XYZ file of C-alpha atoms in Angstrom:
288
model
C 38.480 10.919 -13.719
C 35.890 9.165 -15.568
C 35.802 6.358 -12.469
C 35.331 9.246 -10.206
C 32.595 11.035 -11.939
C 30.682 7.575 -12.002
C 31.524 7.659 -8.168
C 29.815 10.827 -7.357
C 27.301 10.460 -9.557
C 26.147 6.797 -8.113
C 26.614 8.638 -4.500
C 23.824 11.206 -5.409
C 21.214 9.149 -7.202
C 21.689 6.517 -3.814
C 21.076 9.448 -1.190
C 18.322 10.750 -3.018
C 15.333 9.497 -1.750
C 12.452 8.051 -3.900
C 10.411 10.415 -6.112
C 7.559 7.689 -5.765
C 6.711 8.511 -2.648
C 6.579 11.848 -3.428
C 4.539 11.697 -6.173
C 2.179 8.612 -5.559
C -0.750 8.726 -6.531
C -2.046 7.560 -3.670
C -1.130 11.483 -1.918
C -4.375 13.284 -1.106
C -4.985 16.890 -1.645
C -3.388 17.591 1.551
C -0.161 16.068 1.472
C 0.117 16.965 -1.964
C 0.985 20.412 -0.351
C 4.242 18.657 1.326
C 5.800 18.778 -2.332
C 6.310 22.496 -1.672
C 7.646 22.467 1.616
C 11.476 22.912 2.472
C 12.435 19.273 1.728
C 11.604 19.514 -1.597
C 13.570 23.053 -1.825
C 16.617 21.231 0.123
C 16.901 18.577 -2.174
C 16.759 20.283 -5.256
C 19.519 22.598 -3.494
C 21.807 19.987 -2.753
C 20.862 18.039 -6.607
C 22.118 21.654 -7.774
C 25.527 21.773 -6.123
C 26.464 18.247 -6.824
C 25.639 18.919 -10.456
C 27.908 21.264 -10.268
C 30.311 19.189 -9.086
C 30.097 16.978 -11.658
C 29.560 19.990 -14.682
C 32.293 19.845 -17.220
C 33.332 23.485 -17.312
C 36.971 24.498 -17.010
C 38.552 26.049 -13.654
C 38.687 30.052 -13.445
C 42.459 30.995 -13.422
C 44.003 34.515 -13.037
C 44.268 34.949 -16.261
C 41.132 33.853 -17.670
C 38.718 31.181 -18.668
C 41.347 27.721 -18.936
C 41.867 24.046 -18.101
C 41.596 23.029 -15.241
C 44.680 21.556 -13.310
C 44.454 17.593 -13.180
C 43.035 15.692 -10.606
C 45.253 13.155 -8.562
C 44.124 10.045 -7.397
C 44.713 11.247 -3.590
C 42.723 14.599 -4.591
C 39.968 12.567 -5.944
C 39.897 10.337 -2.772
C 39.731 13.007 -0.639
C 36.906 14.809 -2.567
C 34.422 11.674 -2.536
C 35.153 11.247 1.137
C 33.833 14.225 1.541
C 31.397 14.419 -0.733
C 29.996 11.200 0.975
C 30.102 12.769 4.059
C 28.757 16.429 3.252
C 25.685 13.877 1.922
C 25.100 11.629 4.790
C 24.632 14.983 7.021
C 22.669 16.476 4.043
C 20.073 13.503 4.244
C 19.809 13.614 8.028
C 19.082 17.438 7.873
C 16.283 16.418 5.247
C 14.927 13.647 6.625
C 14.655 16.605 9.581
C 13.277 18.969 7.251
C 10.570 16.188 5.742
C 9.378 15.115 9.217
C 8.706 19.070 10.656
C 6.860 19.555 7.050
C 5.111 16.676 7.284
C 3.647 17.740 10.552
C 3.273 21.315 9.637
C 0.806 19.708 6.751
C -0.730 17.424 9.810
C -1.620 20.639 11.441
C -3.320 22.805 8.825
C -5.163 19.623 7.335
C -6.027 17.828 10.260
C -5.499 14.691 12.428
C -6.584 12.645 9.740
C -3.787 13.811 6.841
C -1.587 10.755 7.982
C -3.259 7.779 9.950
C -6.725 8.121 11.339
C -9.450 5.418 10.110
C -11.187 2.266 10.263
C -8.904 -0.895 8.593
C -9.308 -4.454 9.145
C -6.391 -6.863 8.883
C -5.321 -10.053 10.117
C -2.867 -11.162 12.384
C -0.218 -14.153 12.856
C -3.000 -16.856 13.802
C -4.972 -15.390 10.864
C -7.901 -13.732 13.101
C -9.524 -9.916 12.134
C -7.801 -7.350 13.873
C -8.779 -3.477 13.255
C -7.713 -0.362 14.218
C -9.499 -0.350 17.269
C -7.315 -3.563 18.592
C -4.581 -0.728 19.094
C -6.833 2.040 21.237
C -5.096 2.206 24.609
C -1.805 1.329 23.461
C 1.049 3.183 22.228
C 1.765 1.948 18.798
C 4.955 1.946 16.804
C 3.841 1.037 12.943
C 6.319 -0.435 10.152
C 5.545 -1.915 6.835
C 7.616 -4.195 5.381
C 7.998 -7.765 3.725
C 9.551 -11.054 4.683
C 11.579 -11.853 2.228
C 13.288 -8.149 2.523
C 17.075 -9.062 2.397
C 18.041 -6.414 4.711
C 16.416 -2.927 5.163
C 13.302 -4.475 7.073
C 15.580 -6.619 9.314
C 17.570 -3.230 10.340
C 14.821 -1.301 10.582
C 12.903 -4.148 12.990
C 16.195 -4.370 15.094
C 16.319 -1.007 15.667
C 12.467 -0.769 16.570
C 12.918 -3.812 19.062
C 15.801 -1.959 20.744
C 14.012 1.544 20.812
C 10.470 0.258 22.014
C 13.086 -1.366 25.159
C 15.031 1.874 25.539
C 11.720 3.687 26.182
C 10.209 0.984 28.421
C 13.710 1.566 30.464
C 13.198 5.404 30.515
C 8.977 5.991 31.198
C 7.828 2.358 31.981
C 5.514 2.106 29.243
C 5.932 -0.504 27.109
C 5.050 0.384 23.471
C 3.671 -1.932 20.637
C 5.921 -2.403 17.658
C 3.373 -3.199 15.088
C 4.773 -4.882 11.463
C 2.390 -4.777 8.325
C 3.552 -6.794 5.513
C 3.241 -5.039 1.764
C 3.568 -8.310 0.168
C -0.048 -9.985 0.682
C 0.855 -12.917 -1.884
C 3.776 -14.579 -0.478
C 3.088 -12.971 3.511
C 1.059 -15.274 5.059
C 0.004 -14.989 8.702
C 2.073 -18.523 9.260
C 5.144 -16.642 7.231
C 4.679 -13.449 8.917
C 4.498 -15.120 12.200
C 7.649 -17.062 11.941
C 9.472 -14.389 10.874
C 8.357 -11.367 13.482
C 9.604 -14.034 16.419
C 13.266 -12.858 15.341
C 13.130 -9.650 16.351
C 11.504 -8.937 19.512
C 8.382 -11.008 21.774
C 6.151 -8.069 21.347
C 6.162 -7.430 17.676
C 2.708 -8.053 16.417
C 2.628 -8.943 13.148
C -0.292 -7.853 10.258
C -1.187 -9.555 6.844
C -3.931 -9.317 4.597
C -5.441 -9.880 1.192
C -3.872 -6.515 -1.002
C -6.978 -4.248 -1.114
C -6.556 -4.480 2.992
C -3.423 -3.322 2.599
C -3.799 -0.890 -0.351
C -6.565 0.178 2.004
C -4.270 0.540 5.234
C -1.125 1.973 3.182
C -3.293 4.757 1.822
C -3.884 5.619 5.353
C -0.541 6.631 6.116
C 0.632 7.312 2.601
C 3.117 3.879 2.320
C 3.877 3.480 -1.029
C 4.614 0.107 -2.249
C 5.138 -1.572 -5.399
C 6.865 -5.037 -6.902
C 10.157 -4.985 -8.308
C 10.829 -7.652 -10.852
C 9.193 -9.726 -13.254
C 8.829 -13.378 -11.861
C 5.296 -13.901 -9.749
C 7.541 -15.609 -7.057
C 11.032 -13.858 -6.870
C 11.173 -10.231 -6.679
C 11.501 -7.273 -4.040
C 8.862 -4.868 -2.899
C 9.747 -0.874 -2.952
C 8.307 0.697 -0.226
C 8.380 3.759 1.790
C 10.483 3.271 5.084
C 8.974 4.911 7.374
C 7.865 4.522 11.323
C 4.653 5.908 12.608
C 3.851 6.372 15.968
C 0.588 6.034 17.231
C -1.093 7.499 20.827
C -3.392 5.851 22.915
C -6.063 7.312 21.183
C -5.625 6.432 18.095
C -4.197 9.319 16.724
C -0.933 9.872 14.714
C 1.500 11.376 17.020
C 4.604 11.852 14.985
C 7.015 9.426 12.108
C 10.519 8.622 11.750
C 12.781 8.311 8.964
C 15.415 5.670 8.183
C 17.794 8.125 9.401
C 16.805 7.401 13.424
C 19.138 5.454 15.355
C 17.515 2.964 17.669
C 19.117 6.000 19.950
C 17.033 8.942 18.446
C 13.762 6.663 18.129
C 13.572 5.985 21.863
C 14.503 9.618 22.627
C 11.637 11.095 20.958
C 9.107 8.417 21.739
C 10.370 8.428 25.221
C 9.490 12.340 25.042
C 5.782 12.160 23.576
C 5.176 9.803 25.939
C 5.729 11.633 28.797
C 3.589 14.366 27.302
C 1.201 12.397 26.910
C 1.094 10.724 30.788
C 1.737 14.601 31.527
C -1.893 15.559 29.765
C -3.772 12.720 31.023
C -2.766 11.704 34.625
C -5.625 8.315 34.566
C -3.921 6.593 31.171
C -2.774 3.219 32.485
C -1.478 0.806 29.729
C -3.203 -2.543 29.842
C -1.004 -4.146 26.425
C -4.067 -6.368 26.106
C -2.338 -7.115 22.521
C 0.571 -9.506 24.071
């Protein structure tokens, strides 16, 4: 029983996302207000049952307050199965949740609550590129790091198949854009080596770390070293993809949760509302 407690309780603290995005201190007044919106109620709701779950306090019987029956091994089995699944649908349904309050706080705060302003990075042969290198594209944004061992190689496969998916469905070719988080060891020579595996368009974005401080702060990324060496540790970082109109302007993000599937089917639909609202928009992809 005791292996199965540590079970469940090592499947909650893993589905839970990070609290440091949440409560970075990079959040400005207005997305301080997405702390009170449904996600935050849905997962304290779903922290509450599976504390329950895993509360010590004896079965109700018939006849009173007793101990409860014991556990079998299939029983147990069976119950994390479920668990695990009850909590894979509970984090799509909050990544859900997240994104519609996320917007919601877009809305009533403006365009500029996520995205929106002047940065300047540099790219793979380590020459300025700004914001205003994207205007006229569609833009799909990721941050990452190289030396990511695997959630930034998922995440840039499924980009590279989504951003082909939509070309396939509206002819518009979108720009996957990849912004490293780890200035000291992400060169533009490292970043450009490593952006070749995934897909011809991704463009890839470096830059000394008040840049990217500067750029992260923009669309609230957190990021922060792991470890204690200078040269071998991890980066935590939000994992998150932005998309970007035309214009500018942040359209809508995505959590981890989108399939390559789900990516291309919502992209696919803003851009069509987007050709739909302006009839002369003609994508040059100057960028590759």
């Amino acid at each position: 029983m005791r292996l199965g407690t540590s079970l469940v309780r090592f499947m909650l603290s893993s589905a839970t996302p990070s609290t440091s995005y949440i409560s970075s201190p990079q959040l400005t007044a207005s997305s301080l207000a997405f702390n009170k919106s449904p996600y935050v109620q849905i997962l304290n709701h779903r922290n509450h049952i599976m504390h329950r779950l895993l509360s010590s306090e004896p079965a109700r019987r018939s006849g009173g307050w007793g101990q409860a029956p014991p556990l079998s091994f299939q029983m147990l089995l069976v119950g994390l199965m479920a668990g695990a699944g009850v909590l894979a649908g509970s984090q799509v349904y909050i990544d859900t949740k997240m994104q519609k309050a996320m917007q919601t706080t877009q809305q009533v705060a403006g365009k500029a609550s996520v995205g929106g302003g002047a940065f300047e990075l540099v790219d793979t042969n380590n020459k300025p590129f700004t914001d205003k290198d994207l205007l006229g594209e569609f833009a799909l944004l990721y941050f990452g790091f190289t030396f990511c061992p695997d959630i930034c190689p998922e995440e840039l496969e499924k980009i590279a198949a989504a951003v082909d998916m939509v070309e396939a469905q509206t002819g518009v070719k979108i720009q996957p854009v990849f912004i490293s988080v780890d200035p000291e060891r992400d060169t533009p020579a490292k970043v450009k080596e490593y952006v070749k595996e995934f897909h011809p368009r991704l463009l890839g974005l470096t830059g000394d770390l008040e840049s990217i401080k500067r750029v992260s702060k923009l669309y609230r990324v957190y990021f922060s070293k792991t470890g204690e060496s200078k040269t071998d540790y991890l980066v935590d970082h939000s994992i998150i993809h932005y998309l970007i109109n035309p214009e500018g302007e942040f359209v809508t993000f995505y959590a981890k949760s989108y399939t390559a599937d789900n990516l291309a089917t919502s992209m696919s639909e803003n851009v069509r509302k987007w050709k739909a609202s302006h009839p002369d928009y003609h994508p040059t992809l100057k960028l590759t």
